[in-house]
PDB file of C-alpha atoms in Angstrom:
ATOM      1  CA  MET A   3     -64.053 129.316 135.532  1.00 45.00           C
ATOM      2  CA  THR A   4     -67.030 126.986 135.650  1.00 55.00           C
ATOM      3  CA  GLY A   5     -68.401 124.870 132.889  1.00 68.00           C
ATOM      4  CA  TRP A   6     -65.173 123.466 131.547  1.00 71.00           C
ATOM      5  CA  ASP A   7     -65.566 120.238 129.632  1.00 80.00           C
ATOM      6  CA  ILE A   8     -62.119 119.025 128.646  1.00 81.00           C
ATOM      7  CA  SER A   9     -61.157 115.697 127.187  1.00 88.00           C
ATOM      8  CA  PRO A  10     -57.630 115.025 128.517  1.00 88.00           C
ATOM      9  CA  SER A  11     -57.052 112.465 125.766  1.00 91.00           C
ATOM     10  CA  GLY A  12     -58.171 115.041 123.189  1.00 91.00           C
ATOM     11  CA  VAL A  13     -55.746 117.600 124.617  1.00 90.00           C
ATOM     12  CA  GLU A  14     -52.958 115.021 124.511  1.00 90.00           C
ATOM     13  CA  PHE A  15     -53.767 114.180 120.889  1.00 94.00           C
ATOM     14  CA  VAL A  16     -53.806 117.807 119.737  1.00 92.00           C
ATOM     15  CA  THR A  17     -50.670 118.769 121.662  1.00 90.00           C
ATOM     16  CA  SER A  18     -48.841 115.750 120.226  1.00 92.00           C
ATOM     17  CA  LEU A  19     -49.675 117.060 116.740  1.00 93.00           C
ATOM     18  CA  VAL A  20     -48.362 120.489 117.734  1.00 92.00           C
ATOM     19  CA  GLN A  21     -45.181 118.916 119.097  1.00 91.00           C
ATOM     20  CA  ASP A  22     -44.676 117.064 115.800  1.00 93.00           C
ATOM     21  CA  ALA A  23     -45.115 120.344 113.923  1.00 92.00           C
ATOM     22  CA  MET A  24     -42.660 122.034 116.312  1.00 91.00           C
ATOM     23  CA  ASP A  25     -40.083 119.351 115.520  1.00 92.00           C
ATOM     24  CA  ASP A  26     -40.543 120.021 111.805  1.00 91.00           C
ATOM     25  CA  VAL A  27     -40.201 123.772 112.332  1.00 89.00           C
ATOM     26  CA  ALA A  28     -37.012 123.244 114.362  1.00 88.00           C
ATOM     27  CA  LYS A  29     -35.516 121.297 111.439  1.00 91.00           C
ATOM     28  CA  ASP A  30     -36.559 124.055 109.040  1.00 88.00           C
ATOM     29  CA  VAL A  31     -35.046 126.752 111.266  1.00 85.00           C
ATOM     30  CA  LYS A  32     -31.761 124.862 111.413  1.00 85.00           C
ATOM     31  CA  ALA A  33     -31.766 124.490 107.620  1.00 88.00           C
ATOM     32  CA  TYR A  34     -32.674 128.195 107.294  1.00 85.00           C
ATOM     33  CA  GLY A  35     -29.553 129.183 109.210  1.00 82.00           C
ATOM     34  CA  THR A  36     -27.334 126.932 107.127  1.00 86.00           C
ATOM     35  CA  ASP A  37     -28.960 128.043 103.866  1.00 88.00           C
ATOM     36  CA  MET A  38     -28.666 131.751 104.718  1.00 85.00           C
ATOM     37  CA  GLU A  39     -24.990 131.341 105.569  1.00 82.00           C
ATOM     38  CA  SER A  40     -24.395 129.505 102.307  1.00 83.00           C
ATOM     39  CA  ALA A  41     -26.285 132.158 100.331  1.00 84.00           C
ATOM     40  CA  ALA A  42     -24.320 134.979 101.960  1.00 80.00           C
ATOM     41  CA  THR A  43     -21.033 133.218 101.196  1.00 77.00           C
ATOM     42  CA  SER A  44     -22.040 132.427  97.624  1.00 78.00           C
ATOM     43  CA  ALA A  45     -23.355 135.918  96.848  1.00 76.00           C
ATOM     44  CA  GLY A  46     -19.854 137.184  96.102  1.00 67.00           C
ATOM     45  CA  THR A  47     -18.789 140.763  95.664  1.00 62.00           C
ATOM     46  CA  ILE A  48     -18.112 143.198  92.857  1.00 59.00           C
ATOM     47  CA  SER A  49     -14.441 143.404  93.836  1.00 58.00           C
ATOM     48  CA  GLY A  50     -11.615 142.017  91.756  1.00 55.00           C
ATOM     49  CA  PRO A  51      -9.477 139.003  92.550  1.00 58.00           C
ATOM     50  CA  TYR A  52      -8.464 138.608  96.185  1.00 57.00           C
ATOM     51  CA  CYS A  53      -6.262 136.431  98.354  1.00 64.00           C
ATOM     52  CA  GLY A  54      -7.574 134.755 101.500  1.00 61.00           C
ATOM     53  CA  ALA A  55     -11.158 134.947 102.661  1.00 64.00           C
ATOM     54  CA  ALA A  56     -13.610 136.582 100.292  1.00 61.00           C
ATOM     55  CA  PRO A  57     -14.783 140.033 101.346  1.00 64.00           C
ATOM     56  CA  THR A  58     -18.432 140.405 102.250  1.00 69.00           C
ATOM     57  CA  GLY A  59     -20.483 141.869  99.439  1.00 78.00           C
ATOM     58  CA  ALA A  60     -23.671 143.906  99.606  1.00 82.00           C
ATOM     59  CA  ILE A  61     -25.942 140.855  99.257  1.00 84.00           C
ATOM     60  CA  GLY A  62     -24.068 138.916 101.959  1.00 83.00           C
ATOM     61  CA  ALA A  63     -24.218 141.922 104.293  1.00 84.00           C
ATOM     62  CA  ALA A  64     -27.950 142.357 103.620  1.00 88.00           C
ATOM     63  CA  LEU A  65     -28.625 138.671 104.338  1.00 87.00           C
ATOM     64  CA  ALA A  66     -26.637 138.863 107.580  1.00 84.00           C
ATOM     65  CA  LEU A  67     -28.614 141.943 108.639  1.00 88.00           C
ATOM     66  CA  PHE A  68     -31.889 140.216 107.748  1.00 89.00           C
ATOM     67  CA  VAL A  69     -31.009 137.184 109.878  1.00 87.00           C
ATOM     68  CA  GLU A  70     -29.930 139.407 112.758  1.00 86.00           C
ATOM     69  CA  ARG A  71     -33.183 141.360 112.667  1.00 90.00           C
ATOM     70  CA  THR A  72     -35.461 138.304 112.362  1.00 88.00           C
ATOM     71  CA  THR A  73     -33.792 135.985 114.887  1.00 85.00           C
ATOM     72  CA  ALA A  74     -36.006 137.117 117.771  1.00 87.00           C
ATOM     73  CA  ASP A  75     -39.151 136.545 115.684  1.00 89.00           C
ATOM     74  CA  VAL A  76     -38.049 133.044 114.705  1.00 87.00           C
ATOM     75  CA  LEU A  77     -37.206 132.166 118.311  1.00 86.00           C
ATOM     76  CA  PHE A  78     -40.546 133.606 119.457  1.00 90.00           C
ATOM     77  CA  LEU A  79     -42.438 131.133 117.244  1.00 88.00           C
ATOM     78  CA  GLY A  80     -40.864 128.145 118.984  1.00 86.00           C
ATOM     79  CA  ALA A  81     -41.189 129.673 122.446  1.00 89.00           C
ATOM     80  CA  ARG A  82     -44.865 130.544 121.872  1.00 89.00           C
ATOM     81  CA  ALA A  83     -45.695 127.034 120.681  1.00 90.00           C
ATOM     82  CA  ALA A  84     -43.806 125.387 123.550  1.00 89.00           C
ATOM     83  CA  LYS A  85     -45.468 127.645 126.127  1.00 90.00           C
ATOM     84  CA  SER A  86     -48.898 126.869 124.680  1.00 90.00           C
ATOM     85  CA  VAL A  87     -48.331 123.106 124.723  1.00 91.00           C
ATOM     86  CA  ASN A  88     -46.934 123.155 128.261  1.00 89.00           C
ATOM     87  CA  GLY A  89     -49.785 125.380 129.431  1.00 89.00           C
ATOM     88  CA  ALA A  90     -52.378 123.064 127.900  1.00 90.00           C
ATOM     89  CA  HIS A  91     -50.797 120.087 129.662  1.00 89.00           C
ATOM     90  CA  GLU A  92     -50.636 121.914 133.000  1.00 88.00           C
ATOM     91  CA  ALA A  93     -54.195 123.249 132.788  1.00 87.00           C
ATOM     92  CA  THR A  94     -55.501 119.809 131.816  1.00 88.00           C
ATOM     93  CA  ALA A  95     -53.678 118.168 134.734  1.00 87.00           C
ATOM     94  CA  HIS A  96     -55.280 120.612 137.193  1.00 85.00           C
ATOM     95  CA  TYR A  97     -58.661 120.107 135.535  1.00 83.00           C
ATOM     96  CA  ALA A  98     -58.306 116.316 135.806  1.00 83.00           C
ATOM     97  CA  VAL A  99     -57.896 116.536 139.583  1.00 81.00           C
ATOM     98  CA  GLY A 100     -60.841 118.909 139.858  1.00 80.00           C
ATOM     99  CA  ASP A 101     -58.927 122.153 140.499  1.00 80.00           C
ATOM    100  CA  GLU A 102     -60.513 124.451 137.939  1.00 78.00           C
ATOM    101  CA  GLU A 103     -59.057 127.550 139.643  1.00 82.00           C
ATOM    102  CA  MET A 104     -55.496 126.270 139.126  1.00 83.00           C
ATOM    103  CA  ALA A 105     -56.422 125.180 135.608  1.00 83.00           C
ATOM    104  CA  ALA A 106     -57.644 128.700 134.842  1.00 83.00           C
ATOM    105  CA  ARG A 107     -54.411 130.192 136.263  1.00 85.00           C
ATOM    106  CA  ALA A 108     -52.297 127.811 134.181  1.00 86.00           C
ATOM    107  CA  GLN A 109     -54.281 128.752 131.097  1.00 84.00           C
ATOM    108  CA  ARG A 110     -53.780 132.493 131.736  1.00 86.00           C
ATOM    109  CA  ARG A 111     -50.025 132.011 132.208  1.00 86.00           C
ATOM    110  CA  ALA A 112     -49.812 130.019 128.987  1.00 86.00           C
ATOM    111  CA  LEU A 113     -51.602 132.762 127.063  1.00 84.00           C
ATOM    112  CA  ALA A 114     -49.051 135.402 128.058  1.00 84.00           C
ATOM    113  CA  ALA A 115     -46.422 136.048 125.402  1.00 85.00           C
ATOM    114  CA  PRO A 116     -43.088 134.379 126.071  1.00 85.00           C
ATOM    115  CA  ARG A 117     -40.086 136.607 126.717  1.00 84.00           C
ATOM    116  CA  ILE A 118     -37.170 136.054 124.373  1.00 83.00           C
ATOM    117  CA  ASP A 119     -33.741 137.053 125.648  1.00 82.00           C
ATOM    118  CA  LEU A 120     -31.233 136.780 122.814  1.00 76.00           C
ATOM    119  CA  PRO A 121     -27.678 135.766 123.699  1.00 75.00           C
ATOM    120  CA  GLY A 122     -25.455 138.812 123.955  1.00 70.00           C
ATOM    121  CA  GLN A 123     -28.388 141.231 124.011  1.00 66.00           C
ATOM    122  CA  GLY A 124     -29.730 140.906 127.521  1.00 58.00           C
ATOM    123  CA  ALA A 125     -29.072 139.619 130.976  1.00 54.00           C
ATOM    124  CA  GLY A 126     -29.464 135.949 130.108  1.00 51.00           C
ATOM    125  CA  ASP A 127     -28.349 133.446 127.544  1.00 48.00           C
ATOM    126  CA  GLY A 128     -31.447 132.747 125.538  1.00 50.00           C
ATOM    127  CA  GLN A 129     -35.142 131.985 125.909  1.00 47.00           C
ATOM    128  CA  LYS A 130     -36.884 132.442 129.254  1.00 45.00           C
TER     129      LYS A 130
END
């Protein structure tokens, strides 16, 4: 890949902005989980009085199903951003030492979609 003209300081600046945004997203994702749990608990049911833990109502069940079905997508966002930032750093490091071939390989690896392995649903225990 000839003709690259990269500013390592520019890459560092942009990736630091992305990392800041990733930190904000991580806080939002954590709040999302807490808020969804609270909403499901607060949704109530159409049943009469009960003793002990409240039964799960239709809204609570729907929220739980929504979270279950969107977890992989939410995790993918963080994994994609992290892989892009790490790939940019790796490609820039190879470029800085004059190895454009390795820089191109690092860039191609970073562009590939990350694989998300959800706990309890695959062979591993999370993101790979």
